[in-house]
XYZ file of C-alpha atoms in Angstrom:
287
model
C -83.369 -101.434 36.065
C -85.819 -98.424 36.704
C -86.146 -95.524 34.184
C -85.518 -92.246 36.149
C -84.513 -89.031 34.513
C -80.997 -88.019 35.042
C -79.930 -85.025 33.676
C -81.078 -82.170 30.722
C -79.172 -79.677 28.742
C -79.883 -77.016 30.700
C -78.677 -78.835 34.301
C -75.593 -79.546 35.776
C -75.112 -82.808 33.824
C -75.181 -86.632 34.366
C -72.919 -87.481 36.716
C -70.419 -90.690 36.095
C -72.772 -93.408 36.658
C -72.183 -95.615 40.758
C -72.930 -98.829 38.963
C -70.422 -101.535 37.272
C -69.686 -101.274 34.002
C -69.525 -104.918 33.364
C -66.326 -104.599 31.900
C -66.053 -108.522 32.092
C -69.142 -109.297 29.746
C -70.267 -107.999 26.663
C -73.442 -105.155 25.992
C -74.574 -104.568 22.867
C -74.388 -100.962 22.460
C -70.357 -101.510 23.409
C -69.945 -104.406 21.118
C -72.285 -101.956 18.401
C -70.059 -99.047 18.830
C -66.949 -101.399 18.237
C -68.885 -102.089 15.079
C -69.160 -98.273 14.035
C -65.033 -98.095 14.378
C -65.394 -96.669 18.168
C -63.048 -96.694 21.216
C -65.455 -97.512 23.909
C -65.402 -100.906 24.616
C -63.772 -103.577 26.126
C -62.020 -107.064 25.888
C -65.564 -109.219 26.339
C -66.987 -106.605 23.874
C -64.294 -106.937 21.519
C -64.339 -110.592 21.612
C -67.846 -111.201 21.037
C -67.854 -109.059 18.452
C -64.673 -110.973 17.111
C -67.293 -113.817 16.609
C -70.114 -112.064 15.040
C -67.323 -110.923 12.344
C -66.058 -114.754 11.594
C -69.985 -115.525 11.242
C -71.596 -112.646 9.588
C -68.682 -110.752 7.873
C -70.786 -108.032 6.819
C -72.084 -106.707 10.295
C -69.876 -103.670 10.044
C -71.069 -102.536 7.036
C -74.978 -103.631 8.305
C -73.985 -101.106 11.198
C -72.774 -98.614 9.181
C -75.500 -98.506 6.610
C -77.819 -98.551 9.261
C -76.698 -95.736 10.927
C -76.502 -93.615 7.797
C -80.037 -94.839 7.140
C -81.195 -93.005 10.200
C -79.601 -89.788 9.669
C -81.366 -89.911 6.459
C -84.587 -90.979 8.196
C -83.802 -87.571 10.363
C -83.334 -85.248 7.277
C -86.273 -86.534 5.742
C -88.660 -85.836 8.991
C -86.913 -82.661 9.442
C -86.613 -81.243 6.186
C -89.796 -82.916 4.361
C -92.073 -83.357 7.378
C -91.326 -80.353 9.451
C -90.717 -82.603 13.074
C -89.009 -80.398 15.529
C -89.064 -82.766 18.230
C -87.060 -86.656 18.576
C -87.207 -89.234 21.294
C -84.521 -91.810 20.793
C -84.676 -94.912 22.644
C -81.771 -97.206 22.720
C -78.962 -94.168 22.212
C -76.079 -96.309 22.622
C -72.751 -94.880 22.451
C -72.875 -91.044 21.230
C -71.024 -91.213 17.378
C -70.948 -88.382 15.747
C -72.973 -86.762 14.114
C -75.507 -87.783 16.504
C -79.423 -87.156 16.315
C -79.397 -83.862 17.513
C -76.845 -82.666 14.988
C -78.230 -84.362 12.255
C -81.874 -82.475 12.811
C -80.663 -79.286 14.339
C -78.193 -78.995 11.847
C -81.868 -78.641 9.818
C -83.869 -77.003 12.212
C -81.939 -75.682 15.140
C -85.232 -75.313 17.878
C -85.404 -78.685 17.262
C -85.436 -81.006 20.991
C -84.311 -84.313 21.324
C -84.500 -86.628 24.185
C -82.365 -89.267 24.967
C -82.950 -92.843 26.398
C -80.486 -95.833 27.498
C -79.409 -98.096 30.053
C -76.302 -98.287 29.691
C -74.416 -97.056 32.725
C -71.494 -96.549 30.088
C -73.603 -94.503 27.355
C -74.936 -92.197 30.558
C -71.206 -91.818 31.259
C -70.809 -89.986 28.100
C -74.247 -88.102 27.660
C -72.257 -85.009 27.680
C -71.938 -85.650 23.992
C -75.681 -85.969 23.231
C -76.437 -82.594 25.656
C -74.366 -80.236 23.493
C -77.337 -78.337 21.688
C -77.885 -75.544 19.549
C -78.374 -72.721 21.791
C -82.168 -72.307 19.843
C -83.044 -76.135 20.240
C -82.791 -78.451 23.422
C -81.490 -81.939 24.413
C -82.140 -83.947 27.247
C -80.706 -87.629 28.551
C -82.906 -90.271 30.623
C -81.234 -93.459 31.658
C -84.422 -96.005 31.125
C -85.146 -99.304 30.254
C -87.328 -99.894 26.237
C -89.285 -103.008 28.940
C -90.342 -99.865 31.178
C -92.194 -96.896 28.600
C -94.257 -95.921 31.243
C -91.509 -94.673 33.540
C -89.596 -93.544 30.309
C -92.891 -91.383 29.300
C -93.579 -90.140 32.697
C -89.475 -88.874 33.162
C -89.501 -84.892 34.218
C -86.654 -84.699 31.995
C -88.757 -85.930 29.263
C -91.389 -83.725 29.602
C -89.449 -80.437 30.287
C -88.552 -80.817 26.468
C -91.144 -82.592 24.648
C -94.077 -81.669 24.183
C -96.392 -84.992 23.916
C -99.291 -82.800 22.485
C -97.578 -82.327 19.233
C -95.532 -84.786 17.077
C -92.657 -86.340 17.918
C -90.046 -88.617 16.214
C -90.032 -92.198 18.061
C -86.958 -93.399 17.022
C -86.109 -97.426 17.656
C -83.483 -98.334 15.459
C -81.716 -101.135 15.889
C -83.222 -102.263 19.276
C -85.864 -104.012 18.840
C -83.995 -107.372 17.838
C -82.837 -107.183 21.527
C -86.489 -107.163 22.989
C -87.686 -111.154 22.365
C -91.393 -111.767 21.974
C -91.559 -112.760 25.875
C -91.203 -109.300 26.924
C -93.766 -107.958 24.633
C -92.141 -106.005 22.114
C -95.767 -105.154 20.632
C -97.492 -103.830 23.768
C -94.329 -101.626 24.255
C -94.231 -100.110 20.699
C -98.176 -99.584 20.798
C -97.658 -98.269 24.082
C -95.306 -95.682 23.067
C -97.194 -94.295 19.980
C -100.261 -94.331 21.783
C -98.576 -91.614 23.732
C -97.227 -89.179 20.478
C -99.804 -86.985 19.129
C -101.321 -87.362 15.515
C -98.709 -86.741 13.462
C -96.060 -88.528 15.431
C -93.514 -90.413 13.727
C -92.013 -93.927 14.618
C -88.101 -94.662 12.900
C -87.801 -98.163 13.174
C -84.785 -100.590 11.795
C -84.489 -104.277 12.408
C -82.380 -106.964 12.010
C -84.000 -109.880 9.887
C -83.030 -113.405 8.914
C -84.556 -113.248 5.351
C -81.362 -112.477 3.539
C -78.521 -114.899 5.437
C -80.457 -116.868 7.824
C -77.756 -118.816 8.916
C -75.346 -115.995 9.822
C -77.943 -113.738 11.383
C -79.472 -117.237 13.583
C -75.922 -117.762 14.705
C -75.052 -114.254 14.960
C -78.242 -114.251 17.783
C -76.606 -117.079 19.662
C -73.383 -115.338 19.682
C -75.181 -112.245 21.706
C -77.103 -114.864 23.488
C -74.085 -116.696 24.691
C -72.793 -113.223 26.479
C -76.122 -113.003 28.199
C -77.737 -110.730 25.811
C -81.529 -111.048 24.763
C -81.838 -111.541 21.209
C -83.947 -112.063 18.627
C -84.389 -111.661 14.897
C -87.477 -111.215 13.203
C -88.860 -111.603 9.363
C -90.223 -108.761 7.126
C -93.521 -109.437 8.020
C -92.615 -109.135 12.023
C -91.090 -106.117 11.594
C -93.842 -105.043 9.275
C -96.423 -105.649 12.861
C -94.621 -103.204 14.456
C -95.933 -100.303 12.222
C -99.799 -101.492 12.669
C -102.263 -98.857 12.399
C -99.483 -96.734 10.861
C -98.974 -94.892 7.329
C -95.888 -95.795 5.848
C -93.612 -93.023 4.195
C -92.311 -94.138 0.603
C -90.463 -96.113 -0.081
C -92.021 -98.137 2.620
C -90.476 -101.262 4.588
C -87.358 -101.737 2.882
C -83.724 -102.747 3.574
C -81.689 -99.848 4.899
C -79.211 -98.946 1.905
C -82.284 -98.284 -0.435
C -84.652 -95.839 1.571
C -84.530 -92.521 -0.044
C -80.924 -92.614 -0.861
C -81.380 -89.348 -2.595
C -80.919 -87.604 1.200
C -77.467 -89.589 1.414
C -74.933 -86.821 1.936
C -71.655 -88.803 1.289
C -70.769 -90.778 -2.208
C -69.964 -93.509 0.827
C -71.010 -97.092 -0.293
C -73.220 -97.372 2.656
C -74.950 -94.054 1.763
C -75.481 -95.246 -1.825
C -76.420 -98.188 -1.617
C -73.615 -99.928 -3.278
C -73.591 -103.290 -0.091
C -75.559 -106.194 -0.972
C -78.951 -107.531 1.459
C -77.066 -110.343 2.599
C -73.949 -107.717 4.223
C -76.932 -105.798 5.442
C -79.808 -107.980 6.794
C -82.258 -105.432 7.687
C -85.564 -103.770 7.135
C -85.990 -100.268 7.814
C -89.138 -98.197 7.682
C -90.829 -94.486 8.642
C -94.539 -94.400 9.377
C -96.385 -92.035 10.329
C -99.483 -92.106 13.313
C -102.509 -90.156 11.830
């Protein structure tokens, strides 16, 4: 699939996408949004994910946390670092709050642009271009294997500005990129593009914790005809080379700055255990 920019907040809007669905197999940002307690997916999602559950029981609350864990991630770089402007790769299905609300509820001039390739998720971009009338928001339906086309998207660069920081944000997405495709050379590549300054979000799903659910949990996703693959602290750790990590450094999701939680939720507190969670999570900074 080639990246090409579709639509920005200030256009007509994406239009409902001419490509299947794939209603009959599973995607991972479906099967993830079942996972969050959302309505759009289907049978092959709902089934697949039926099997993660009987072999990882915990993988709704590992979603869960993880997705509080990046709005915290968002408060933090808004509130603490001043970053006004977000590109978040691997959107999946808009659940509110989203990114945008999270940091513009902060800083309303703040832009965000969003990236997947999901025919579905660019189906309901509407939801991710509703932005404060001060900030901006913008959709591009690309591919994580293609950041050059991503980067070079006119509806990128009518709202980012690449000369000053930016917000990479790649959370849970990586663990769909196996080492074959280059997952290094794609993360450098993207940084190398953000100003000093920049900021890369990054959360990953690792086997340290509950290897056995996690390994299986892979085939499960690889079964559907999903890449996959899980990677150890010190693999996810490579993907922040070169960076500065913020305190409290790599760490598992449910106990990174937990003071920003906003809820009393267990996933916001930290009150899961590493096993339900099974990833590392981490903010660095590119000086």
């Amino acid at each position: 699939m080639t990246a090409q920019g579709v639509a920005s907040q200030t256009g007509s809007g994406p239009e409902p996408p001419n490509t299947p669905l794939n209603q009959g197999r599973p995607h991972s940002a479906r099967m993830y949004d079942y996972f969050l307690g959302g309505k759009d997916n289907y049978v092959a999602d709902r089934e697949a994910a039926a099997k993660v559950l009987t072999l990882w029981p915990g993988v709704m609350i590992a979603a869960r946390t993880n997705r509080a864990w990046m709005h915290r991630a968002i408060r933090f770089l808004a509130a603490e670092r001043g970053i006004r402007q977000f590109l978040d790769i691997g959107t999946g299905i808009p659940t509110r709050p989203n990114l945008h609300e999270v940091a513009q509820g902060i800083t309303p001039d703040a832009r965000v642009v969003y990236v997947d390739n999901d025919p579905i998720v660019l189906a309901h971009a509407q939801a991710l271009l509703k932005s404060s009338p001060e900030g901006r928001t913008a959709y591009v339906h690309g591919d994580i294997t293609e950041p050059g086309n991503i980067l070079a998207s006119p509806d990128l660069t009518e709202v980012l500005d690449l000369s000053r920081p930016v917000a990479l944000s790649l959370v849970s997405l990586l663990h769909f990129v196996p080492d074959e495709w280059g997952p290094y050379e794609i993360v450098q590549q993207l940084v190398d593009a953000l100003a000093p300054g920049s900021f890369l979000v990054l959360s990953h799903i690792t086997p340290d914790f509950d290897p056995e659910a996690t390994q299986k949990t892979v085939q499960v996703y690889r079964s559907g005809g999903i890449a996959g693959q899980i990677r150890t602290r010190d693999e996810v750790e490579r993907f922040f080379t070169g960076l500065e990590l913020a305190e409290p450094g790599l760490e598992v999701p449910h106990r990174w700055r937990t003071d920003l939680a906003e809820t009393d939720s267990q996933v916001e507190t930290g009150d899961v255990t590493d096993e339900e969670v099974s990833f590392w999570a981490g903010v660095a900074q590119k000086l």
